[in-house]
Each structure stands twice: as structure tokens, then as C-alpha cells.
């Protein structure tokens, strides 16, 4: 026998103890090649005299290949890198864990995942995280795929300070590192110059711009937007004066809210959508023929010059080409018309003429409370093709004739049971009823119940007992408002809303969203005994019970509550008229509190919006305080927190209580933007007047000061790059000062 085989005899005996059939298989095994034996012999003469298991495995594997290719195959495996697990044909049958291991000692990376899995992951990630992912993988093979995904979804950009983990907004500094994409920008009057400067520094594909004027008195101001050129596609103006010559004529969408202007848009040949809301003093002279969607209330307009109009909203629009209209809201359709293309109709007035034809009508919504029966507004022939019917104030006596319905909202005067006869395709039902519900038909996936009590029952103790019993395996969403007794056994319900029950028993193991409000006395608590590990959204009101969850959540809102213990982790939390207990352990990204005073003991957050607070958590990056007016001549003493320990604070906003900083406002060095709004609209002049001094160790990026009552001088230790100051006397006469110096950024 060969010496190399004799040297491995001890190792072979140990293996035979566990594998008694090895000798039989060895007779039929192909003898190893010379190269394999040499490798094995060399491995047995190591210092530790231990068999090399990895080499033995390689030998057994190579023995299955033809002898002529063994040496070449071993040399290639030793000197070349293995193929990409994603593109290797031998990995097609492997599972995802095998692909992630990426063969032997190869380290798995994000690029090893198949494209289909990567696209699915992208659909679950928010846009700001996708932006950071592109910056981190800019030179990888997936950079183009990420850029395409951002281009499809669009990016929301703001000039304000952005806290870490914001799932909606990114800063202009982040945008500058991205490829050109479609962006959405929202700004108000005070930081408009700073926003425009940032827009001039970046390259984008298109801009959706929304300008808000928080001071509604200044309507005759409109900025010059010509610098955006053809990139400006959508413009929204709130409380501004509209000037045609300051907007690029390549605009495609225009939305005006409470604007004063004389609109003549004949030169805007690319304009397709226009919306004019609350502009009673606006006179619309002419619109381009390219208009496809027209939404106007309180404004009269003759639409005979719009040959491509398809979507209409407004009761004062006349002379429409009815045969091509696809959706109409709040319009009066003349008698004898044939609406060949109409698919969606919303009525806020009287009934539709009986001789109007709707061959393609699919959705009908009746908002008028005067409609008590759908049969009084439509005929059976007009509703023959309708799939969506929403008339919460009306009865539907012809329900058995509407076989195409999938969504129905109506009044219901009978008791609902599992055997109630409904249209065969109906999957969503919302009813207003004065009767009980003793079962939900199994075909429904969404059900809503609202009790309607007659006016004779003026007190809760005198009203009849309404019961709702729901047991269904197909139900996904359930809403119950006003029932006295509630019993729910729906294992697949994910969204549940319940108002004012006196007795409640639920079995919802897969619950994800809960809205529970109780105004009864005494209030009935919601049974949280199951724990609900899948719960992500919670809204409680009027119940005094503890809120304790161990798993992370998306949002928590507590109204008018006095709990004894609060413990949860969430992205957003909102307290309204709540008392924060001493036993509190809350971790959130955004915390809003409308209570008079907030104690932050046991609270960790990155954005804090509150009235008065004892101390600011050191993790806060954006802070907004609303302080009470106080002075030496009153007994009101607001809680003004110290900001010296806020080392990561970037944005500071203070509303009211300017008297507390009469000796100066010390700003931490990390702060970039400061906003002071002393907007208390009383005519009594404040006792303190003088210079408002802002001490900043570093230069501010933006500073805004608003006080409508009296003239104050503002001084800085270092001049900010962007400044907006507006002040005046208490009688409404105001003046503004705006300055911007890009060299200071």
C-alpha cells in the first residue's frame, strides 16, 4: 500500500467507528490522482501532525472531476476570485441564506442580493434613507438603481434644520450630493430668500414649490420665480398676490389659496391643472386651451374655450363640453345631456335630471344632507354601472338592483346580520343606523357602523342599548361609533376604531392600528391584556389607563388622559391635555405636547414642540417653545429652560414670552436657525421695550423676528447670513426688514 495511505491510518480508523459502511464504499471509489495524493501527503507532515480537513474535502470533491482538468481546476480556484453569487448559474437553486454567505469565506455584501429583492427593500424604505443610501453606495453597481428609485418617488427638501432620522425631509446639503431628481419644496415668507438661494445652487429635473404666507395681511407680495425657468412645474401660493410676469410660462400646475389677483394665463400654454380656492375677489380673464383639470369655487368662468377639459370642480363653471368630461364635482348638469366619458360624480346640491345618461358612471358621492333616498336623485338606469356609492345621509331602497357595487356608504334602518342580503361584489360597507348589528356578512373586508340616536334621547342614560357583534375571518378594517355594547372576534382585523362603548370585549390578535375614544362616565378602558405585539399606531382619548408597550411603534396620541405609567418607544408621540406621570419612560423621534407644562424626566426625543418645559433633553435637535406672557408686574412666572446643555440643538423657535429674554438670548454654538415670534394680539403695550440682543458663539444661518405690537431693535454678536425682522405698533401698522448675504453661509 502507498505510504501516504499508511500515514493516514489512525485518522481512518477513527472515522470508521462512526461510519461502518465506509469500507464497502471505498472499493467502488475512484482512486485519487497523483496531485491529490501529493497534496494530502504534504498536509500530513505539518508541525501539529493534524489532518487537514479542508484539503481532504477538496480532494474528495476533485476526485469526481475528470483527471485531465484537476490540476487546472485547483490552480484556478487558488488564484482567481469566485463568481458573483447573483450571476453564478450554479447558485440558481440555492436559497437566500446560501447566497448571503457568498461561498466559503467570502464576505456577503448588499450587492450580492438579487435585483428583485433589492427593489422590494427599496419600496419599504423612506426617501431620506434612500438618499443616504445613494451617498454611501455612489460608486457601487446599485447606484443607478437607487437614483432611478429616487427619480420615481421624488424628494422633499427644506431650508430648515433637519433632525436625524427625519422620514420626510432632507436638507439642501444632502440634495447637492444626489443626482438631478424631482424635488418638492415648502417654505414661508420668512425663510424664502434662504430657500431661493439654495435652489440656485443645485441642479434638479423639476420643482414643486409651495409658498406659504403665515401673516395673512401681506397679500400683495409675490416673489420673482423666473430664475427657476422650465424646472418649475407646480406652484402653490397661500395668501399671496399673483403676478403673471413673475412666473415661468412653462408652468403645468397652479394652485391658489386665498389669493388676490387678476388672472390672465393665456401665455401659459403648458398649463394643464389650475385650482383657485377661496379667492372671491379674483377675476379670471382667460385660460389657455391646454387646461385639463379646472377647480374653482366662488369664481365664475365660461369654459367654452377649453376643448381639452376633463375634470371639473365648481358650481359656477358654465358651458362645459359635457360629452368629454370624466369627473365632475359640485356642478349642475343640464337636462338631456349624455355623459359619455363621465366616471366620477359628486353632488352637493339638488337631484340629477332623469333624462341625463351615464353609460360609464362608476363612482357617485352625495354630500347633500337633503338627500334622504338615493332613488330621489338617480334612477336605476343611471346607477346601473356604479361600483362606488357614498351617500351617508340617504337610504338605498334599490340596493338589490345595484349588483356591481363594491363600496357602499348609506343609512340602514334594519338590523344587520351575517345573512343579510348584499350585492355579491360588495367588500366595503359603512352604515349609519339606529339598530343593532348582530353579525357581519362574511364577504365584507371593511365595515363601519355609526349609531344614529333620535333627538328625544337627550341623555346617555335614557338612550336605548345598541349592540354590535362582529365575528369574521375576512374582515380587515372595523369602525364602531356610538354602540353601547361591543363584542369583536376578528382574527385578521388590522385597523380598529371604537367610540364611546360602555362594555367592550375584543379578540384582535393581528391589530396594527387602534383608535379608541370614550366620553362616558365612568369611562371604559380598552382591554390591553393581550399586549398586541403588532400594534403600530395608537390613539387614545378620555380613558385613564396606563400605556405600556415593549415593541417599537410608529405613532402614539393621548388626549385628555391621566395615566399612572407610560412606557413605549415610537417615532411620533402627541400629548393633548394630558398629565405626564412620574413613572415615564418614552423614547421618540418627535414629541408634541399641548399641555401647559411638560416634565421631561424619563423622556428622550430629537424634536420637541411644547409650551413650557422644566428642562430640555440633551438629545433634542429641534426645539419649539410657547411661553406665557409675564412681567415683574404680574404673578405669572413661566418656566424658561436653560439651553446650555443642548450640544446637538440646531433649530430654536420661541413663541411669546419675549420679556424673559430682555437681558439677551444665549444660543448654544450648535444652533444654526433661530425664530422669535412674539405674536400675542392684545393692544396693551408691553412694559419692557429696548434692544433684543442675540448672543451666538457661531454665526447663525437664519434668524427671524416677528412682533406686531411695537418697534424693537435687534442686535447680534455675529451677523446672521439670513435675517427677517417684522415689527410695528399695536394698531396694525407694520414694517419689515429682510437681508440676505450668501457670503456668510
XYZ file of C-alpha atoms in Angstrom:
745
model
C 0.000 0.000 0.000
C 1.121 3.531 -0.638
C 2.977 5.285 2.238
C 0.680 8.225 2.036
C -2.275 5.984 2.798
C -0.423 4.265 5.637
C 0.332 7.606 7.289
C -3.375 8.354 7.471
C -4.336 5.019 9.025
C -5.061 6.352 12.552
C -7.320 9.012 11.178
C -9.110 6.432 9.014
C -9.815 4.161 11.967
C -11.446 6.960 13.920
C -13.713 7.694 11.029
C -14.643 4.008 10.601
C -16.057 3.861 14.129
C -18.744 6.335 13.151
C -19.143 5.159 9.571
C -19.080 1.307 9.425
C -20.063 1.208 5.727
C -17.101 3.259 4.617
C -15.013 0.160 3.686
C -17.656 -1.048 1.261
C -17.897 2.317 -0.426
C -14.110 2.602 -0.640
C -13.947 -0.379 -3.019
C -16.022 1.437 -5.595
C -14.327 4.784 -5.111
C -12.185 6.061 -7.962
C -8.501 6.185 -6.919
C -7.269 9.695 -6.284
C -4.976 11.367 -8.758
C -1.291 11.885 -8.168
C -1.763 15.570 -7.465
C -4.401 14.908 -4.855
C -2.223 12.309 -3.086
C 0.718 14.688 -3.081
C -1.357 17.408 -1.534
C -2.629 15.017 1.110
C 0.843 13.661 1.907
C 2.207 17.149 2.341
C -0.608 18.033 4.665
C 0.160 15.113 6.997
C 3.688 16.326 7.734
C 2.717 19.566 9.405
C 4.041 20.681 12.762
C 0.986 19.668 14.770
C 0.556 16.359 12.924
C -3.202 17.035 12.482
C -5.133 16.014 9.382
C -6.106 18.916 7.158
C -9.878 18.544 6.900
C -10.279 21.332 4.378
C -7.721 19.764 1.999
C -9.372 16.356 2.391
C -12.708 17.878 1.441
C -11.094 19.446 -1.579
C -9.597 16.075 -2.537
C -12.894 14.243 -2.349
C -14.564 16.924 -4.388
C -11.872 16.995 -7.042
C -11.896 13.207 -7.417
C -15.317 13.443 -9.036
C -13.949 15.538 -11.917
C -12.008 14.223 -14.911
C -8.310 13.706 -14.232
C -7.196 15.953 -17.058
C -8.831 19.027 -15.515
C -7.975 18.556 -11.815
C -4.748 20.497 -11.728
C -6.156 23.344 -13.801
C -9.257 23.471 -11.648
C -7.259 23.630 -8.381
C -4.954 26.310 -9.750
C -7.907 28.393 -10.915
C -9.654 28.121 -7.529
C -6.485 29.162 -5.738
C -5.631 32.195 -7.883
C -8.933 33.582 -9.160
C -11.886 35.077 -7.326
C -15.154 33.064 -7.347
C -18.016 34.294 -9.475
C -20.682 36.658 -8.157
C -23.297 34.572 -6.327
C -26.006 36.602 -8.061
C -24.835 35.753 -11.586
C -23.385 32.273 -10.997
C -25.527 29.634 -12.712
C -24.710 27.076 -10.010
C -26.379 29.299 -7.369
C -29.773 29.433 -9.020
C -31.065 26.567 -6.913
C -29.604 27.951 -3.689
C -31.711 29.623 -1.053
C -31.282 33.228 0.063
C -29.199 32.318 3.180
C -26.790 30.403 0.916
C -26.464 33.405 -1.384
C -25.828 35.722 1.554
C -22.943 33.555 2.781
C -21.350 34.031 -0.670
C -19.339 30.782 -0.673
C -16.880 29.641 1.941
C -15.008 32.589 3.426
C -16.391 35.277 1.068
C -17.992 38.176 2.990
C -21.589 38.899 1.901
C -22.394 42.442 0.750
C -25.513 44.333 -0.281
C -24.546 43.917 -3.919
C -24.819 40.122 -3.607
C -28.617 40.335 -3.331
C -30.768 39.738 -6.421
C -32.273 42.816 -8.046
C -35.838 41.734 -7.260
C -35.098 41.570 -3.538
C -33.307 44.921 -3.625
C -36.279 46.587 -5.313
C -38.600 45.160 -2.673
C -36.360 46.553 0.075
C -36.347 49.961 -1.624
C -40.150 50.063 -1.599
C -40.150 49.731 2.209
C -37.525 52.418 2.904
C -38.383 56.112 3.276
C -36.972 58.626 0.813
C -34.411 60.321 3.147
C -32.927 56.913 3.953
C -32.713 56.176 0.243
C -30.829 59.443 -0.236
C -28.299 58.475 2.424
C -28.017 55.026 0.845
C -27.160 56.572 -2.520
C -24.440 58.720 -0.946
C -22.957 55.641 0.752
C -23.122 53.493 -2.429
C -22.425 56.164 -5.026
C -19.715 54.102 -6.730
C -21.417 50.705 -6.449
C -23.364 48.824 -9.079
C -26.660 49.684 -7.387
C -26.183 53.466 -7.516
C -28.082 53.703 -10.796
C -30.960 51.636 -9.406
C -31.181 53.872 -6.318
C -31.137 57.014 -8.473
C -33.981 55.629 -10.588
C -35.980 54.864 -7.459
C -35.494 58.423 -6.157
C -36.490 59.824 -9.523
C -39.786 57.920 -9.415
C -40.731 58.886 -5.856
C -39.450 62.465 -5.676
C -37.635 64.161 -2.794
C -38.941 66.690 -0.265
C -36.327 69.358 0.526
C -36.390 72.132 3.119
C -34.132 75.017 4.072
C -34.977 74.499 7.737
C -32.803 72.411 10.006
C -33.447 68.684 9.563
C -33.196 66.389 12.562
C -31.542 62.993 12.354
C -33.922 60.277 11.246
C -36.497 62.573 9.637
C -38.541 60.236 7.358
C -39.905 63.033 5.156
C -37.420 65.875 4.556
C -33.807 66.243 3.558
C -31.566 69.296 3.592
C -30.172 71.099 0.573
C -26.706 69.895 1.576
C -27.888 66.308 1.091
C -29.611 67.224 -2.176
C -26.348 68.612 -3.556
C -24.802 65.114 -3.325
C -27.636 63.426 -5.228
C -28.161 63.133 -8.986
C -30.708 65.526 -10.557
C -34.199 64.460 -9.479
C -37.722 65.776 -8.927
C -37.997 67.786 -5.701
C -40.778 69.286 -3.568
C -40.049 72.459 -1.591
C -42.270 74.168 1.004
C -41.298 77.490 2.567
C -42.907 80.508 4.172
C -42.294 84.204 3.800
C -39.623 84.480 6.485
C -37.159 81.935 5.055
C -37.998 82.463 1.404
C -34.755 84.224 0.460
C -32.684 81.465 2.053
C -34.685 78.821 0.193
C -34.288 80.608 -3.134
C -30.532 80.890 -2.629
C -30.303 77.130 -2.084
C -32.418 76.464 -5.172
C -29.978 78.469 -7.266
C -27.071 76.278 -6.117
C -28.487 72.863 -7.084
C -29.380 71.122 -10.344
C -32.775 69.425 -10.449
C -35.162 67.967 -13.008
C -38.315 69.662 -11.746
C -39.547 71.698 -8.763
C -42.883 71.532 -6.942
C -42.881 74.818 -4.969
C -45.315 75.671 -2.163
C -45.126 79.222 -0.734
C -46.998 79.969 2.499
C -47.679 83.428 3.881
C -48.235 82.950 7.607
C -49.122 86.629 8.037
C -52.362 86.809 6.048
C -52.268 90.628 5.926
C -49.454 90.757 3.383
C -51.307 89.518 0.320
C -49.853 91.999 -2.183
C -46.451 90.391 -2.188
C -45.269 87.858 -4.694
C -41.645 86.839 -5.324
C -39.953 86.632 -8.681
C -39.681 82.971 -9.707
C -38.223 83.448 -13.161
C -34.854 82.102 -12.006
C -36.363 78.586 -11.817
C -37.104 78.601 -15.544
C -38.548 75.439 -17.058
C -37.804 73.376 -13.925
C -40.788 74.917 -12.109
C -43.681 72.575 -12.855
C -46.071 73.027 -9.904
C -46.687 76.239 -7.929
C -48.865 76.601 -4.816
C -49.476 80.055 -3.339
C -51.210 80.634 0.015
C -52.253 84.234 0.837
C -50.153 85.930 -1.827
C -50.830 88.357 -4.632
C -50.441 86.732 -8.020
C -48.355 88.342 -10.785
C -48.263 86.662 -14.194
C -44.961 88.205 -15.268
C -43.040 86.737 -12.318
C -43.792 83.086 -13.088
C -42.225 80.993 -15.877
C -44.727 80.324 -18.645
C -43.698 76.646 -18.723
C -45.713 76.019 -15.548
C -48.010 72.961 -15.696
C -49.860 73.074 -12.329
C -51.105 76.171 -10.461
C -52.869 76.201 -7.063
C -54.066 79.472 -5.479
C -55.481 79.673 -1.935
C -56.971 82.955 -0.656
C -55.059 84.971 -3.231
C -55.979 88.384 -4.625
C -55.214 88.791 -8.283
C -56.410 89.393 -11.805
C -55.628 86.115 -13.550
C -54.769 86.074 -17.235
C -52.942 82.863 -18.107
C -53.281 82.851 -21.878
C -49.482 82.763 -22.283
C -49.111 79.635 -20.119
C -49.550 77.159 -22.965
C -48.279 74.183 -20.907
C -50.719 74.698 -18.032
C -52.943 71.636 -17.543
C -54.199 71.878 -13.933
C -55.450 75.012 -12.170
C -57.064 75.318 -8.739
C -58.495 78.568 -7.317
C -59.929 78.149 -3.794
C -61.314 80.877 -1.545
C -60.449 83.669 -3.960
C -63.747 85.537 -4.055
C -62.133 88.748 -5.327
C -60.286 87.087 -8.196
C -61.282 87.791 -11.773
C -60.279 85.092 -14.247
C -59.972 86.622 -17.702
C -58.605 83.874 -19.909
C -57.148 80.393 -19.564
C -55.045 78.522 -22.124
C -56.760 75.794 -24.169
C -54.367 73.198 -22.705
C -56.329 73.060 -19.410
C -57.372 69.515 -18.492
C -58.398 69.955 -14.836
C -60.259 73.040 -13.554
C -61.171 73.578 -9.883
C -62.832 76.871 -8.953
C -65.309 77.775 -6.249
C -66.705 81.279 -5.785
C -65.369 82.199 -9.228
C -67.474 82.411 -12.379
C -65.908 81.171 -15.585
C -67.033 80.284 -19.100
C -65.346 77.001 -20.088
C -66.364 77.067 -23.749
C -62.761 77.957 -24.694
C -61.322 74.800 -23.079
C -61.546 71.999 -25.661
C -59.473 69.501 -23.615
C -61.208 69.870 -20.244
C -61.823 66.521 -18.490
C -62.025 67.192 -14.727
C -64.282 69.929 -13.304
C -64.918 71.183 -9.750
C -67.140 74.201 -9.084
C -70.776 75.239 -9.240
C -70.123 78.472 -11.183
C -68.421 76.950 -14.218
C -70.636 77.088 -17.291
C -70.682 75.976 -20.942
C -68.709 72.792 -20.421
C -68.207 70.207 -23.186
C -70.158 67.599 -21.218
C -69.544 64.695 -23.579
C -65.796 64.612 -22.749
C -65.880 65.320 -19.001
C -64.544 62.371 -16.960
C -65.087 63.652 -13.400
C -67.430 66.372 -12.160
C -67.889 67.754 -8.645
C -70.432 70.323 -7.477
C -71.673 71.003 -10.988
C -75.204 71.313 -12.339
C -75.629 69.051 -15.367
C -78.172 70.411 -17.870
C -81.122 68.312 -18.923
C -80.800 65.995 -21.908
C -77.012 65.601 -21.756
C -75.231 62.339 -22.491
C -72.112 61.986 -20.334
C -70.197 59.506 -22.479
C -66.900 59.726 -20.547
C -68.077 60.562 -17.027
C -66.866 58.018 -14.439
C -66.919 60.053 -11.189
C -69.679 62.371 -9.963
C -70.014 64.308 -6.678
C -73.228 66.181 -5.839
C -73.644 68.914 -3.250
C -76.997 70.297 -4.398
C -80.232 69.050 -5.877
C -81.043 65.847 -7.771
C -79.828 64.950 -11.241
C -82.200 65.295 -14.165
C -83.858 61.996 -15.041
C -83.040 62.240 -18.765
C -79.261 62.564 -18.269
C -77.418 59.428 -19.408
C -74.316 57.994 -17.664
C -73.124 54.953 -19.654
C -69.724 54.765 -17.835
C -70.523 56.137 -14.378
C -68.594 54.174 -11.707
C -68.396 56.410 -8.616
C -71.132 58.572 -7.045
C -70.827 60.687 -3.892
C -73.797 62.616 -2.460
C -72.778 65.154 0.191
C -76.093 66.975 0.437
C -77.930 66.336 3.715
C -81.241 66.983 1.956
C -80.939 63.669 0.138
C -82.930 61.141 2.180
C -83.237 58.494 -0.520
C -80.921 57.786 -3.423
C -83.931 56.995 -5.611
C -84.924 60.654 -5.450
C -81.629 61.735 -7.020
C -80.906 58.955 -9.518
C -82.777 56.361 -11.498
C -81.865 52.684 -11.586
C -80.620 53.032 -15.164
C -78.278 55.876 -14.204
C -76.725 53.779 -11.417
C -76.543 50.513 -13.342
C -72.733 50.589 -13.742
C -71.880 52.228 -10.410
C -69.293 50.412 -8.279
C -68.806 53.068 -5.556
C -71.799 54.764 -3.913
C -71.263 57.103 -0.941
C -74.418 58.713 0.468
C -74.164 58.529 4.250
C -77.340 60.606 4.780
C -79.548 58.667 2.361
C -81.347 55.340 2.193
C -80.742 52.912 -0.678
C -84.017 51.107 -1.311
C -82.867 49.830 -4.702
C -79.874 48.002 -3.239
C -80.955 44.664 -4.718
C -80.753 46.218 -8.195
C -77.180 47.521 -7.817
C -75.283 44.291 -8.365
C -71.983 45.941 -9.349
C -71.399 47.737 -6.048
C -68.084 47.133 -4.286
C -68.190 50.097 -1.837
C -71.376 51.392 -0.185
C -71.934 54.172 2.411
C -75.585 54.774 3.362
C -78.311 54.868 6.029
C -79.514 51.470 7.220
C -82.833 51.031 9.044
C -82.734 47.254 9.548
C -80.666 45.055 11.810
C -77.561 43.730 10.101
C -76.713 40.034 10.433
C -74.394 37.555 8.778
C -77.212 36.521 6.441
C -78.176 39.997 5.281
C -78.582 40.188 1.506
C -75.948 42.435 -0.044
C -74.655 42.888 -3.604
C -72.398 39.939 -4.454
C -69.269 42.048 -5.108
C -69.595 44.325 -2.074
C -66.430 44.332 0.079
C -66.741 47.656 1.981
C -69.879 48.735 3.868
C -70.376 51.846 6.020
C -73.797 52.350 7.617
C -75.494 54.874 9.885
C -78.226 53.144 11.846
C -80.371 53.235 14.962
C -80.494 49.438 15.119
C -78.057 46.888 16.474
C -75.658 44.735 14.488
C -75.774 41.010 15.226
C -73.253 39.881 12.661
C -71.145 40.958 9.698
C -71.603 39.264 6.309
C -68.507 37.178 5.511
C -67.985 38.856 2.124
C -67.011 42.196 3.728
C -63.388 43.224 4.225
C -64.148 46.663 5.713
C -67.148 47.560 7.884
C -68.112 50.827 9.619
C -71.037 51.435 11.980
C -72.250 54.807 13.328
C -75.242 54.947 15.637
C -77.995 57.461 14.913
C -79.999 58.317 18.046
C -83.237 60.289 17.819
C -83.368 63.737 19.381
C -85.754 62.553 22.145
C -82.850 60.743 23.797
C -81.060 63.807 25.119
C -79.157 61.999 27.851
C -76.941 58.945 27.617
C -78.683 57.153 30.497
C -82.031 57.380 28.657
C -80.904 56.159 25.248
C -81.553 52.618 24.009
C -78.865 49.973 24.203
C -77.247 49.382 20.825
C -75.141 46.269 20.444
C -72.567 45.431 17.811
C -71.410 41.852 17.475
C -68.793 41.207 14.791
C -67.255 37.823 14.085
C -65.495 37.392 10.760
C -62.312 35.871 9.381
C -62.281 38.080 6.270
C -62.667 41.475 7.933
C -59.572 43.725 7.762
C -60.905 47.104 8.954
C -63.618 47.745 11.562
C -65.108 51.056 12.798
C -67.753 51.230 15.557
C -69.037 54.600 16.802
C -71.740 55.051 19.414
C -72.619 51.448 20.276
C -73.225 50.703 23.964
C -72.015 47.110 23.868
C -69.222 45.950 21.560
C -68.090 42.373 21.004
C -65.488 41.701 18.329
C -63.878 38.408 17.348
C -61.982 39.065 14.139
C -58.513 37.480 13.963
C -57.480 39.288 10.754
C -58.561 42.847 11.592
C -55.599 45.250 11.429
C -57.393 48.632 11.836
C -59.953 49.109 14.612
C -61.797 52.285 15.691
C -64.246 52.388 18.592
C -66.026 55.360 20.212
C -67.946 55.568 23.486
C -68.670 51.942 24.391
C -69.929 51.053 27.867
C -68.966 47.408 27.513
C -66.273 46.117 25.215
C -64.786 42.696 24.582
C -62.398 42.213 21.686
C -60.209 39.491 20.235
C -57.876 41.123 17.703
C -54.525 39.288 17.689
C -53.259 40.991 14.489
C -54.230 44.555 15.392
C -51.906 47.211 13.917
C -53.854 50.486 14.279
C -56.168 51.384 17.180
C -58.307 54.496 17.721
C -60.264 54.374 20.977
C -62.226 57.275 22.487
C -64.578 57.238 25.441
C -66.600 60.177 26.751
C -68.849 58.112 29.041
C -68.798 58.483 32.781
C -67.248 56.429 34.162
C -65.047 55.722 31.180
C -64.486 52.189 29.958
C -60.869 51.215 29.472
C -59.665 49.361 26.422
C -58.573 45.779 27.239
C -54.832 45.639 26.617
C -54.356 42.262 28.288
C -53.187 40.586 25.080
C -50.316 43.017 24.642
C -50.884 43.408 20.876
C -47.308 42.871 19.655
C -48.207 44.042 16.109
C -49.687 47.387 17.175
C -48.025 50.313 15.363
C -50.476 53.244 15.647
C -52.301 54.129 18.872
C -54.834 56.921 19.507
C -56.481 57.069 22.954
C -58.809 59.737 24.315
C -60.721 60.178 27.552
C -59.571 56.988 29.280
C -57.436 56.860 32.411
C -55.235 53.847 31.881
C -51.559 53.050 31.603
C -49.847 52.767 28.228
C -47.032 50.215 28.326
C -45.573 48.547 25.227
C -42.227 46.816 24.795
C -42.071 46.772 20.981
C -41.320 49.877 18.840
C -44.296 51.728 17.332
C -44.920 54.376 14.661
C -47.207 56.873 16.407
C -48.908 57.397 19.774
C -51.514 60.074 20.544
C -53.005 60.557 24.013
C -55.830 63.077 24.612
C -57.386 64.078 27.927
C -55.770 61.292 29.951
C -54.251 60.902 33.412
C -52.235 57.697 33.284
C -50.106 56.367 36.114
C -47.412 54.866 33.895
C -46.124 55.490 30.371
C -43.544 53.272 28.721
C -43.113 52.901 24.967
C -40.829 53.604 22.006
C -42.317 55.338 18.983
C -41.485 57.581 16.067
C -44.077 60.258 16.947
C -45.948 60.987 20.167
C -48.554 63.688 20.784
C -49.948 64.674 24.202
C -53.043 66.858 24.394
C -54.382 67.880 27.815
C -52.542 65.027 29.472
C -50.748 64.783 32.789
C -47.355 63.145 32.414
C -46.813 60.766 35.366
C -43.607 60.382 37.319
C -43.224 56.805 36.075
C -42.412 57.678 32.464
C -40.048 56.018 30.024
C -40.568 57.346 26.481
C -38.215 57.243 23.512
C -39.456 59.106 20.441
C -38.158 60.989 17.441
C -40.829 63.732 17.595
C -42.715 64.740 20.744
C -45.547 67.305 20.763
C -47.290 68.392 23.943
C -50.171 70.889 24.192
C -50.312 70.764 27.978
C -49.414 73.874 29.951
C -46.303 72.306 31.447
C -44.191 69.318 30.499
C -41.750 67.450 32.688
C -39.182 65.697 30.534
C -37.975 63.298 33.199
C -37.711 59.912 31.510
C -38.239 61.365 28.013
C -35.762 61.104 25.143
C -36.524 62.729 21.793
C -34.902 64.552 18.875
C -37.666 67.078 18.106
C -39.614 68.735 20.938
C -42.662 71.001 20.497
C -44.246 72.124 23.771
C -45.415 75.131 25.776
C -43.267 75.171 28.892
C -40.774 72.585 29.996
C -38.640 72.095 33.095
C -35.544 71.071 31.151
C -34.640 70.240 27.572
C -33.391 66.685 26.973
C -29.778 66.679 25.738
C -30.770 64.656 22.653
C -33.080 67.368 21.250
C -32.060 68.763 17.845
C -35.146 70.914 17.076
C -36.898 72.825 19.869
C -40.087 74.907 19.753
C -41.348 76.628 22.932
C -44.554 78.602 23.516
C -44.126 80.718 26.653
C -46.679 82.694 28.629
C -46.519 86.463 28.837
C -45.112 87.509 32.183
C -43.531 90.595 33.655
C -42.460 91.945 37.065
C -45.932 93.458 37.455
C -47.800 90.135 37.247
C -47.844 86.924 39.221
C -47.391 84.749 36.127
C -43.997 83.120 36.053
C -43.305 80.906 33.060
C -40.842 78.051 33.161
C -37.915 79.078 30.978
C -35.459 76.205 30.485
C -31.714 76.523 30.251
C -30.141 75.715 26.892
C -26.525 75.439 27.975
C -26.533 71.616 27.901
C -28.092 71.284 24.439
C -24.971 70.399 22.486
C -26.782 68.964 19.435
C -29.515 71.610 19.149
C -29.667 73.036 15.601
C -33.050 74.827 15.435
C -34.694 77.017 18.103
C -38.132 78.647 17.949
C -39.689 80.672 20.782
C -43.270 81.954 20.604
C -44.377 84.562 23.152
C -42.709 85.470 26.419
C -40.091 87.773 24.940
C -39.825 89.526 28.300
C -37.933 86.519 29.699
C -35.006 87.306 27.404
C -34.837 91.049 27.980
C -31.193 90.654 29.037
C -30.277 88.683 25.951
C -30.854 85.305 24.386
C -27.869 82.969 24.813
C -27.751 80.498 21.946
C -25.742 77.244 22.065
C -22.918 77.024 19.498
C -24.589 74.146 17.627
C -27.699 76.204 16.733
C -27.998 77.274 13.079
C -31.503 78.777 12.934
C -33.407 80.919 15.474
C -37.018 82.099 15.259
C -38.702 84.546 17.683
C -42.469 85.063 17.334
C -43.986 87.385 19.911
C -47.468 87.258 18.356
C -49.956 87.996 21.140
C -52.593 90.216 19.593
C -53.616 92.363 22.552
C -53.450 96.133 22.377
C -51.853 96.613 25.767
C -48.262 97.584 25.216
C -45.582 95.508 26.906
C -43.812 97.205 29.808
C -40.370 96.351 28.511
C -39.003 97.987 25.368
C -35.465 98.068 24.158
C -32.849 96.174 22.212
C -33.259 92.443 21.771
C -29.705 91.093 21.838
C -28.842 87.642 20.476
C -25.565 86.116 21.649
C -24.231 83.439 19.308
C -20.788 81.805 19.652
C -21.030 80.816 15.979
C -22.670 82.568 13.045
C -26.352 81.785 12.518
C -27.583 80.585 9.157
C -31.036 82.155 9.542
C -32.754 84.441 12.075
C -36.365 85.647 12.082
C -38.076 88.032 14.475
C -41.792 88.842 14.421
C -43.522 91.243 16.819
C -46.594 93.180 15.622
C -47.007 95.353 18.727
C -44.067 97.685 18.983
C -40.733 98.552 17.447
C -37.804 96.636 18.811
C -34.217 96.795 17.745
C -32.414 93.501 17.216
C -28.661 93.211 17.718
C -26.335 90.259 17.175
C -22.919 89.307 18.424
C -22.354 87.946 14.884
C -24.406 88.965 11.859
C -26.513 86.013 10.541
C -26.477 85.167 6.862
C -30.265 85.452 6.513
C -32.360 87.868 8.594
C -36.079 88.606 8.539
C -37.452 91.130 11.054
C -41.019 92.404 11.114
C -42.418 94.662 13.823
C -44.799 97.556 14.258
C -47.288 99.262 16.549
C -50.313 97.539 18.074
C -52.693 99.159 15.604
C -51.599 97.006 12.703
C -49.055 99.308 11.040
C -46.044 97.155 10.398
C -42.725 97.277 8.707
C -40.331 94.550 7.694
C -36.615 94.230 7.234
C -35.135 91.381 5.246
C -31.474 90.869 4.471
C -29.520 88.024 2.962
C -25.778 87.651 2.490
C -24.697 84.380 0.885
C -21.035 85.042 1.692
C -21.809 84.459 5.370
C -23.055 80.905 4.804
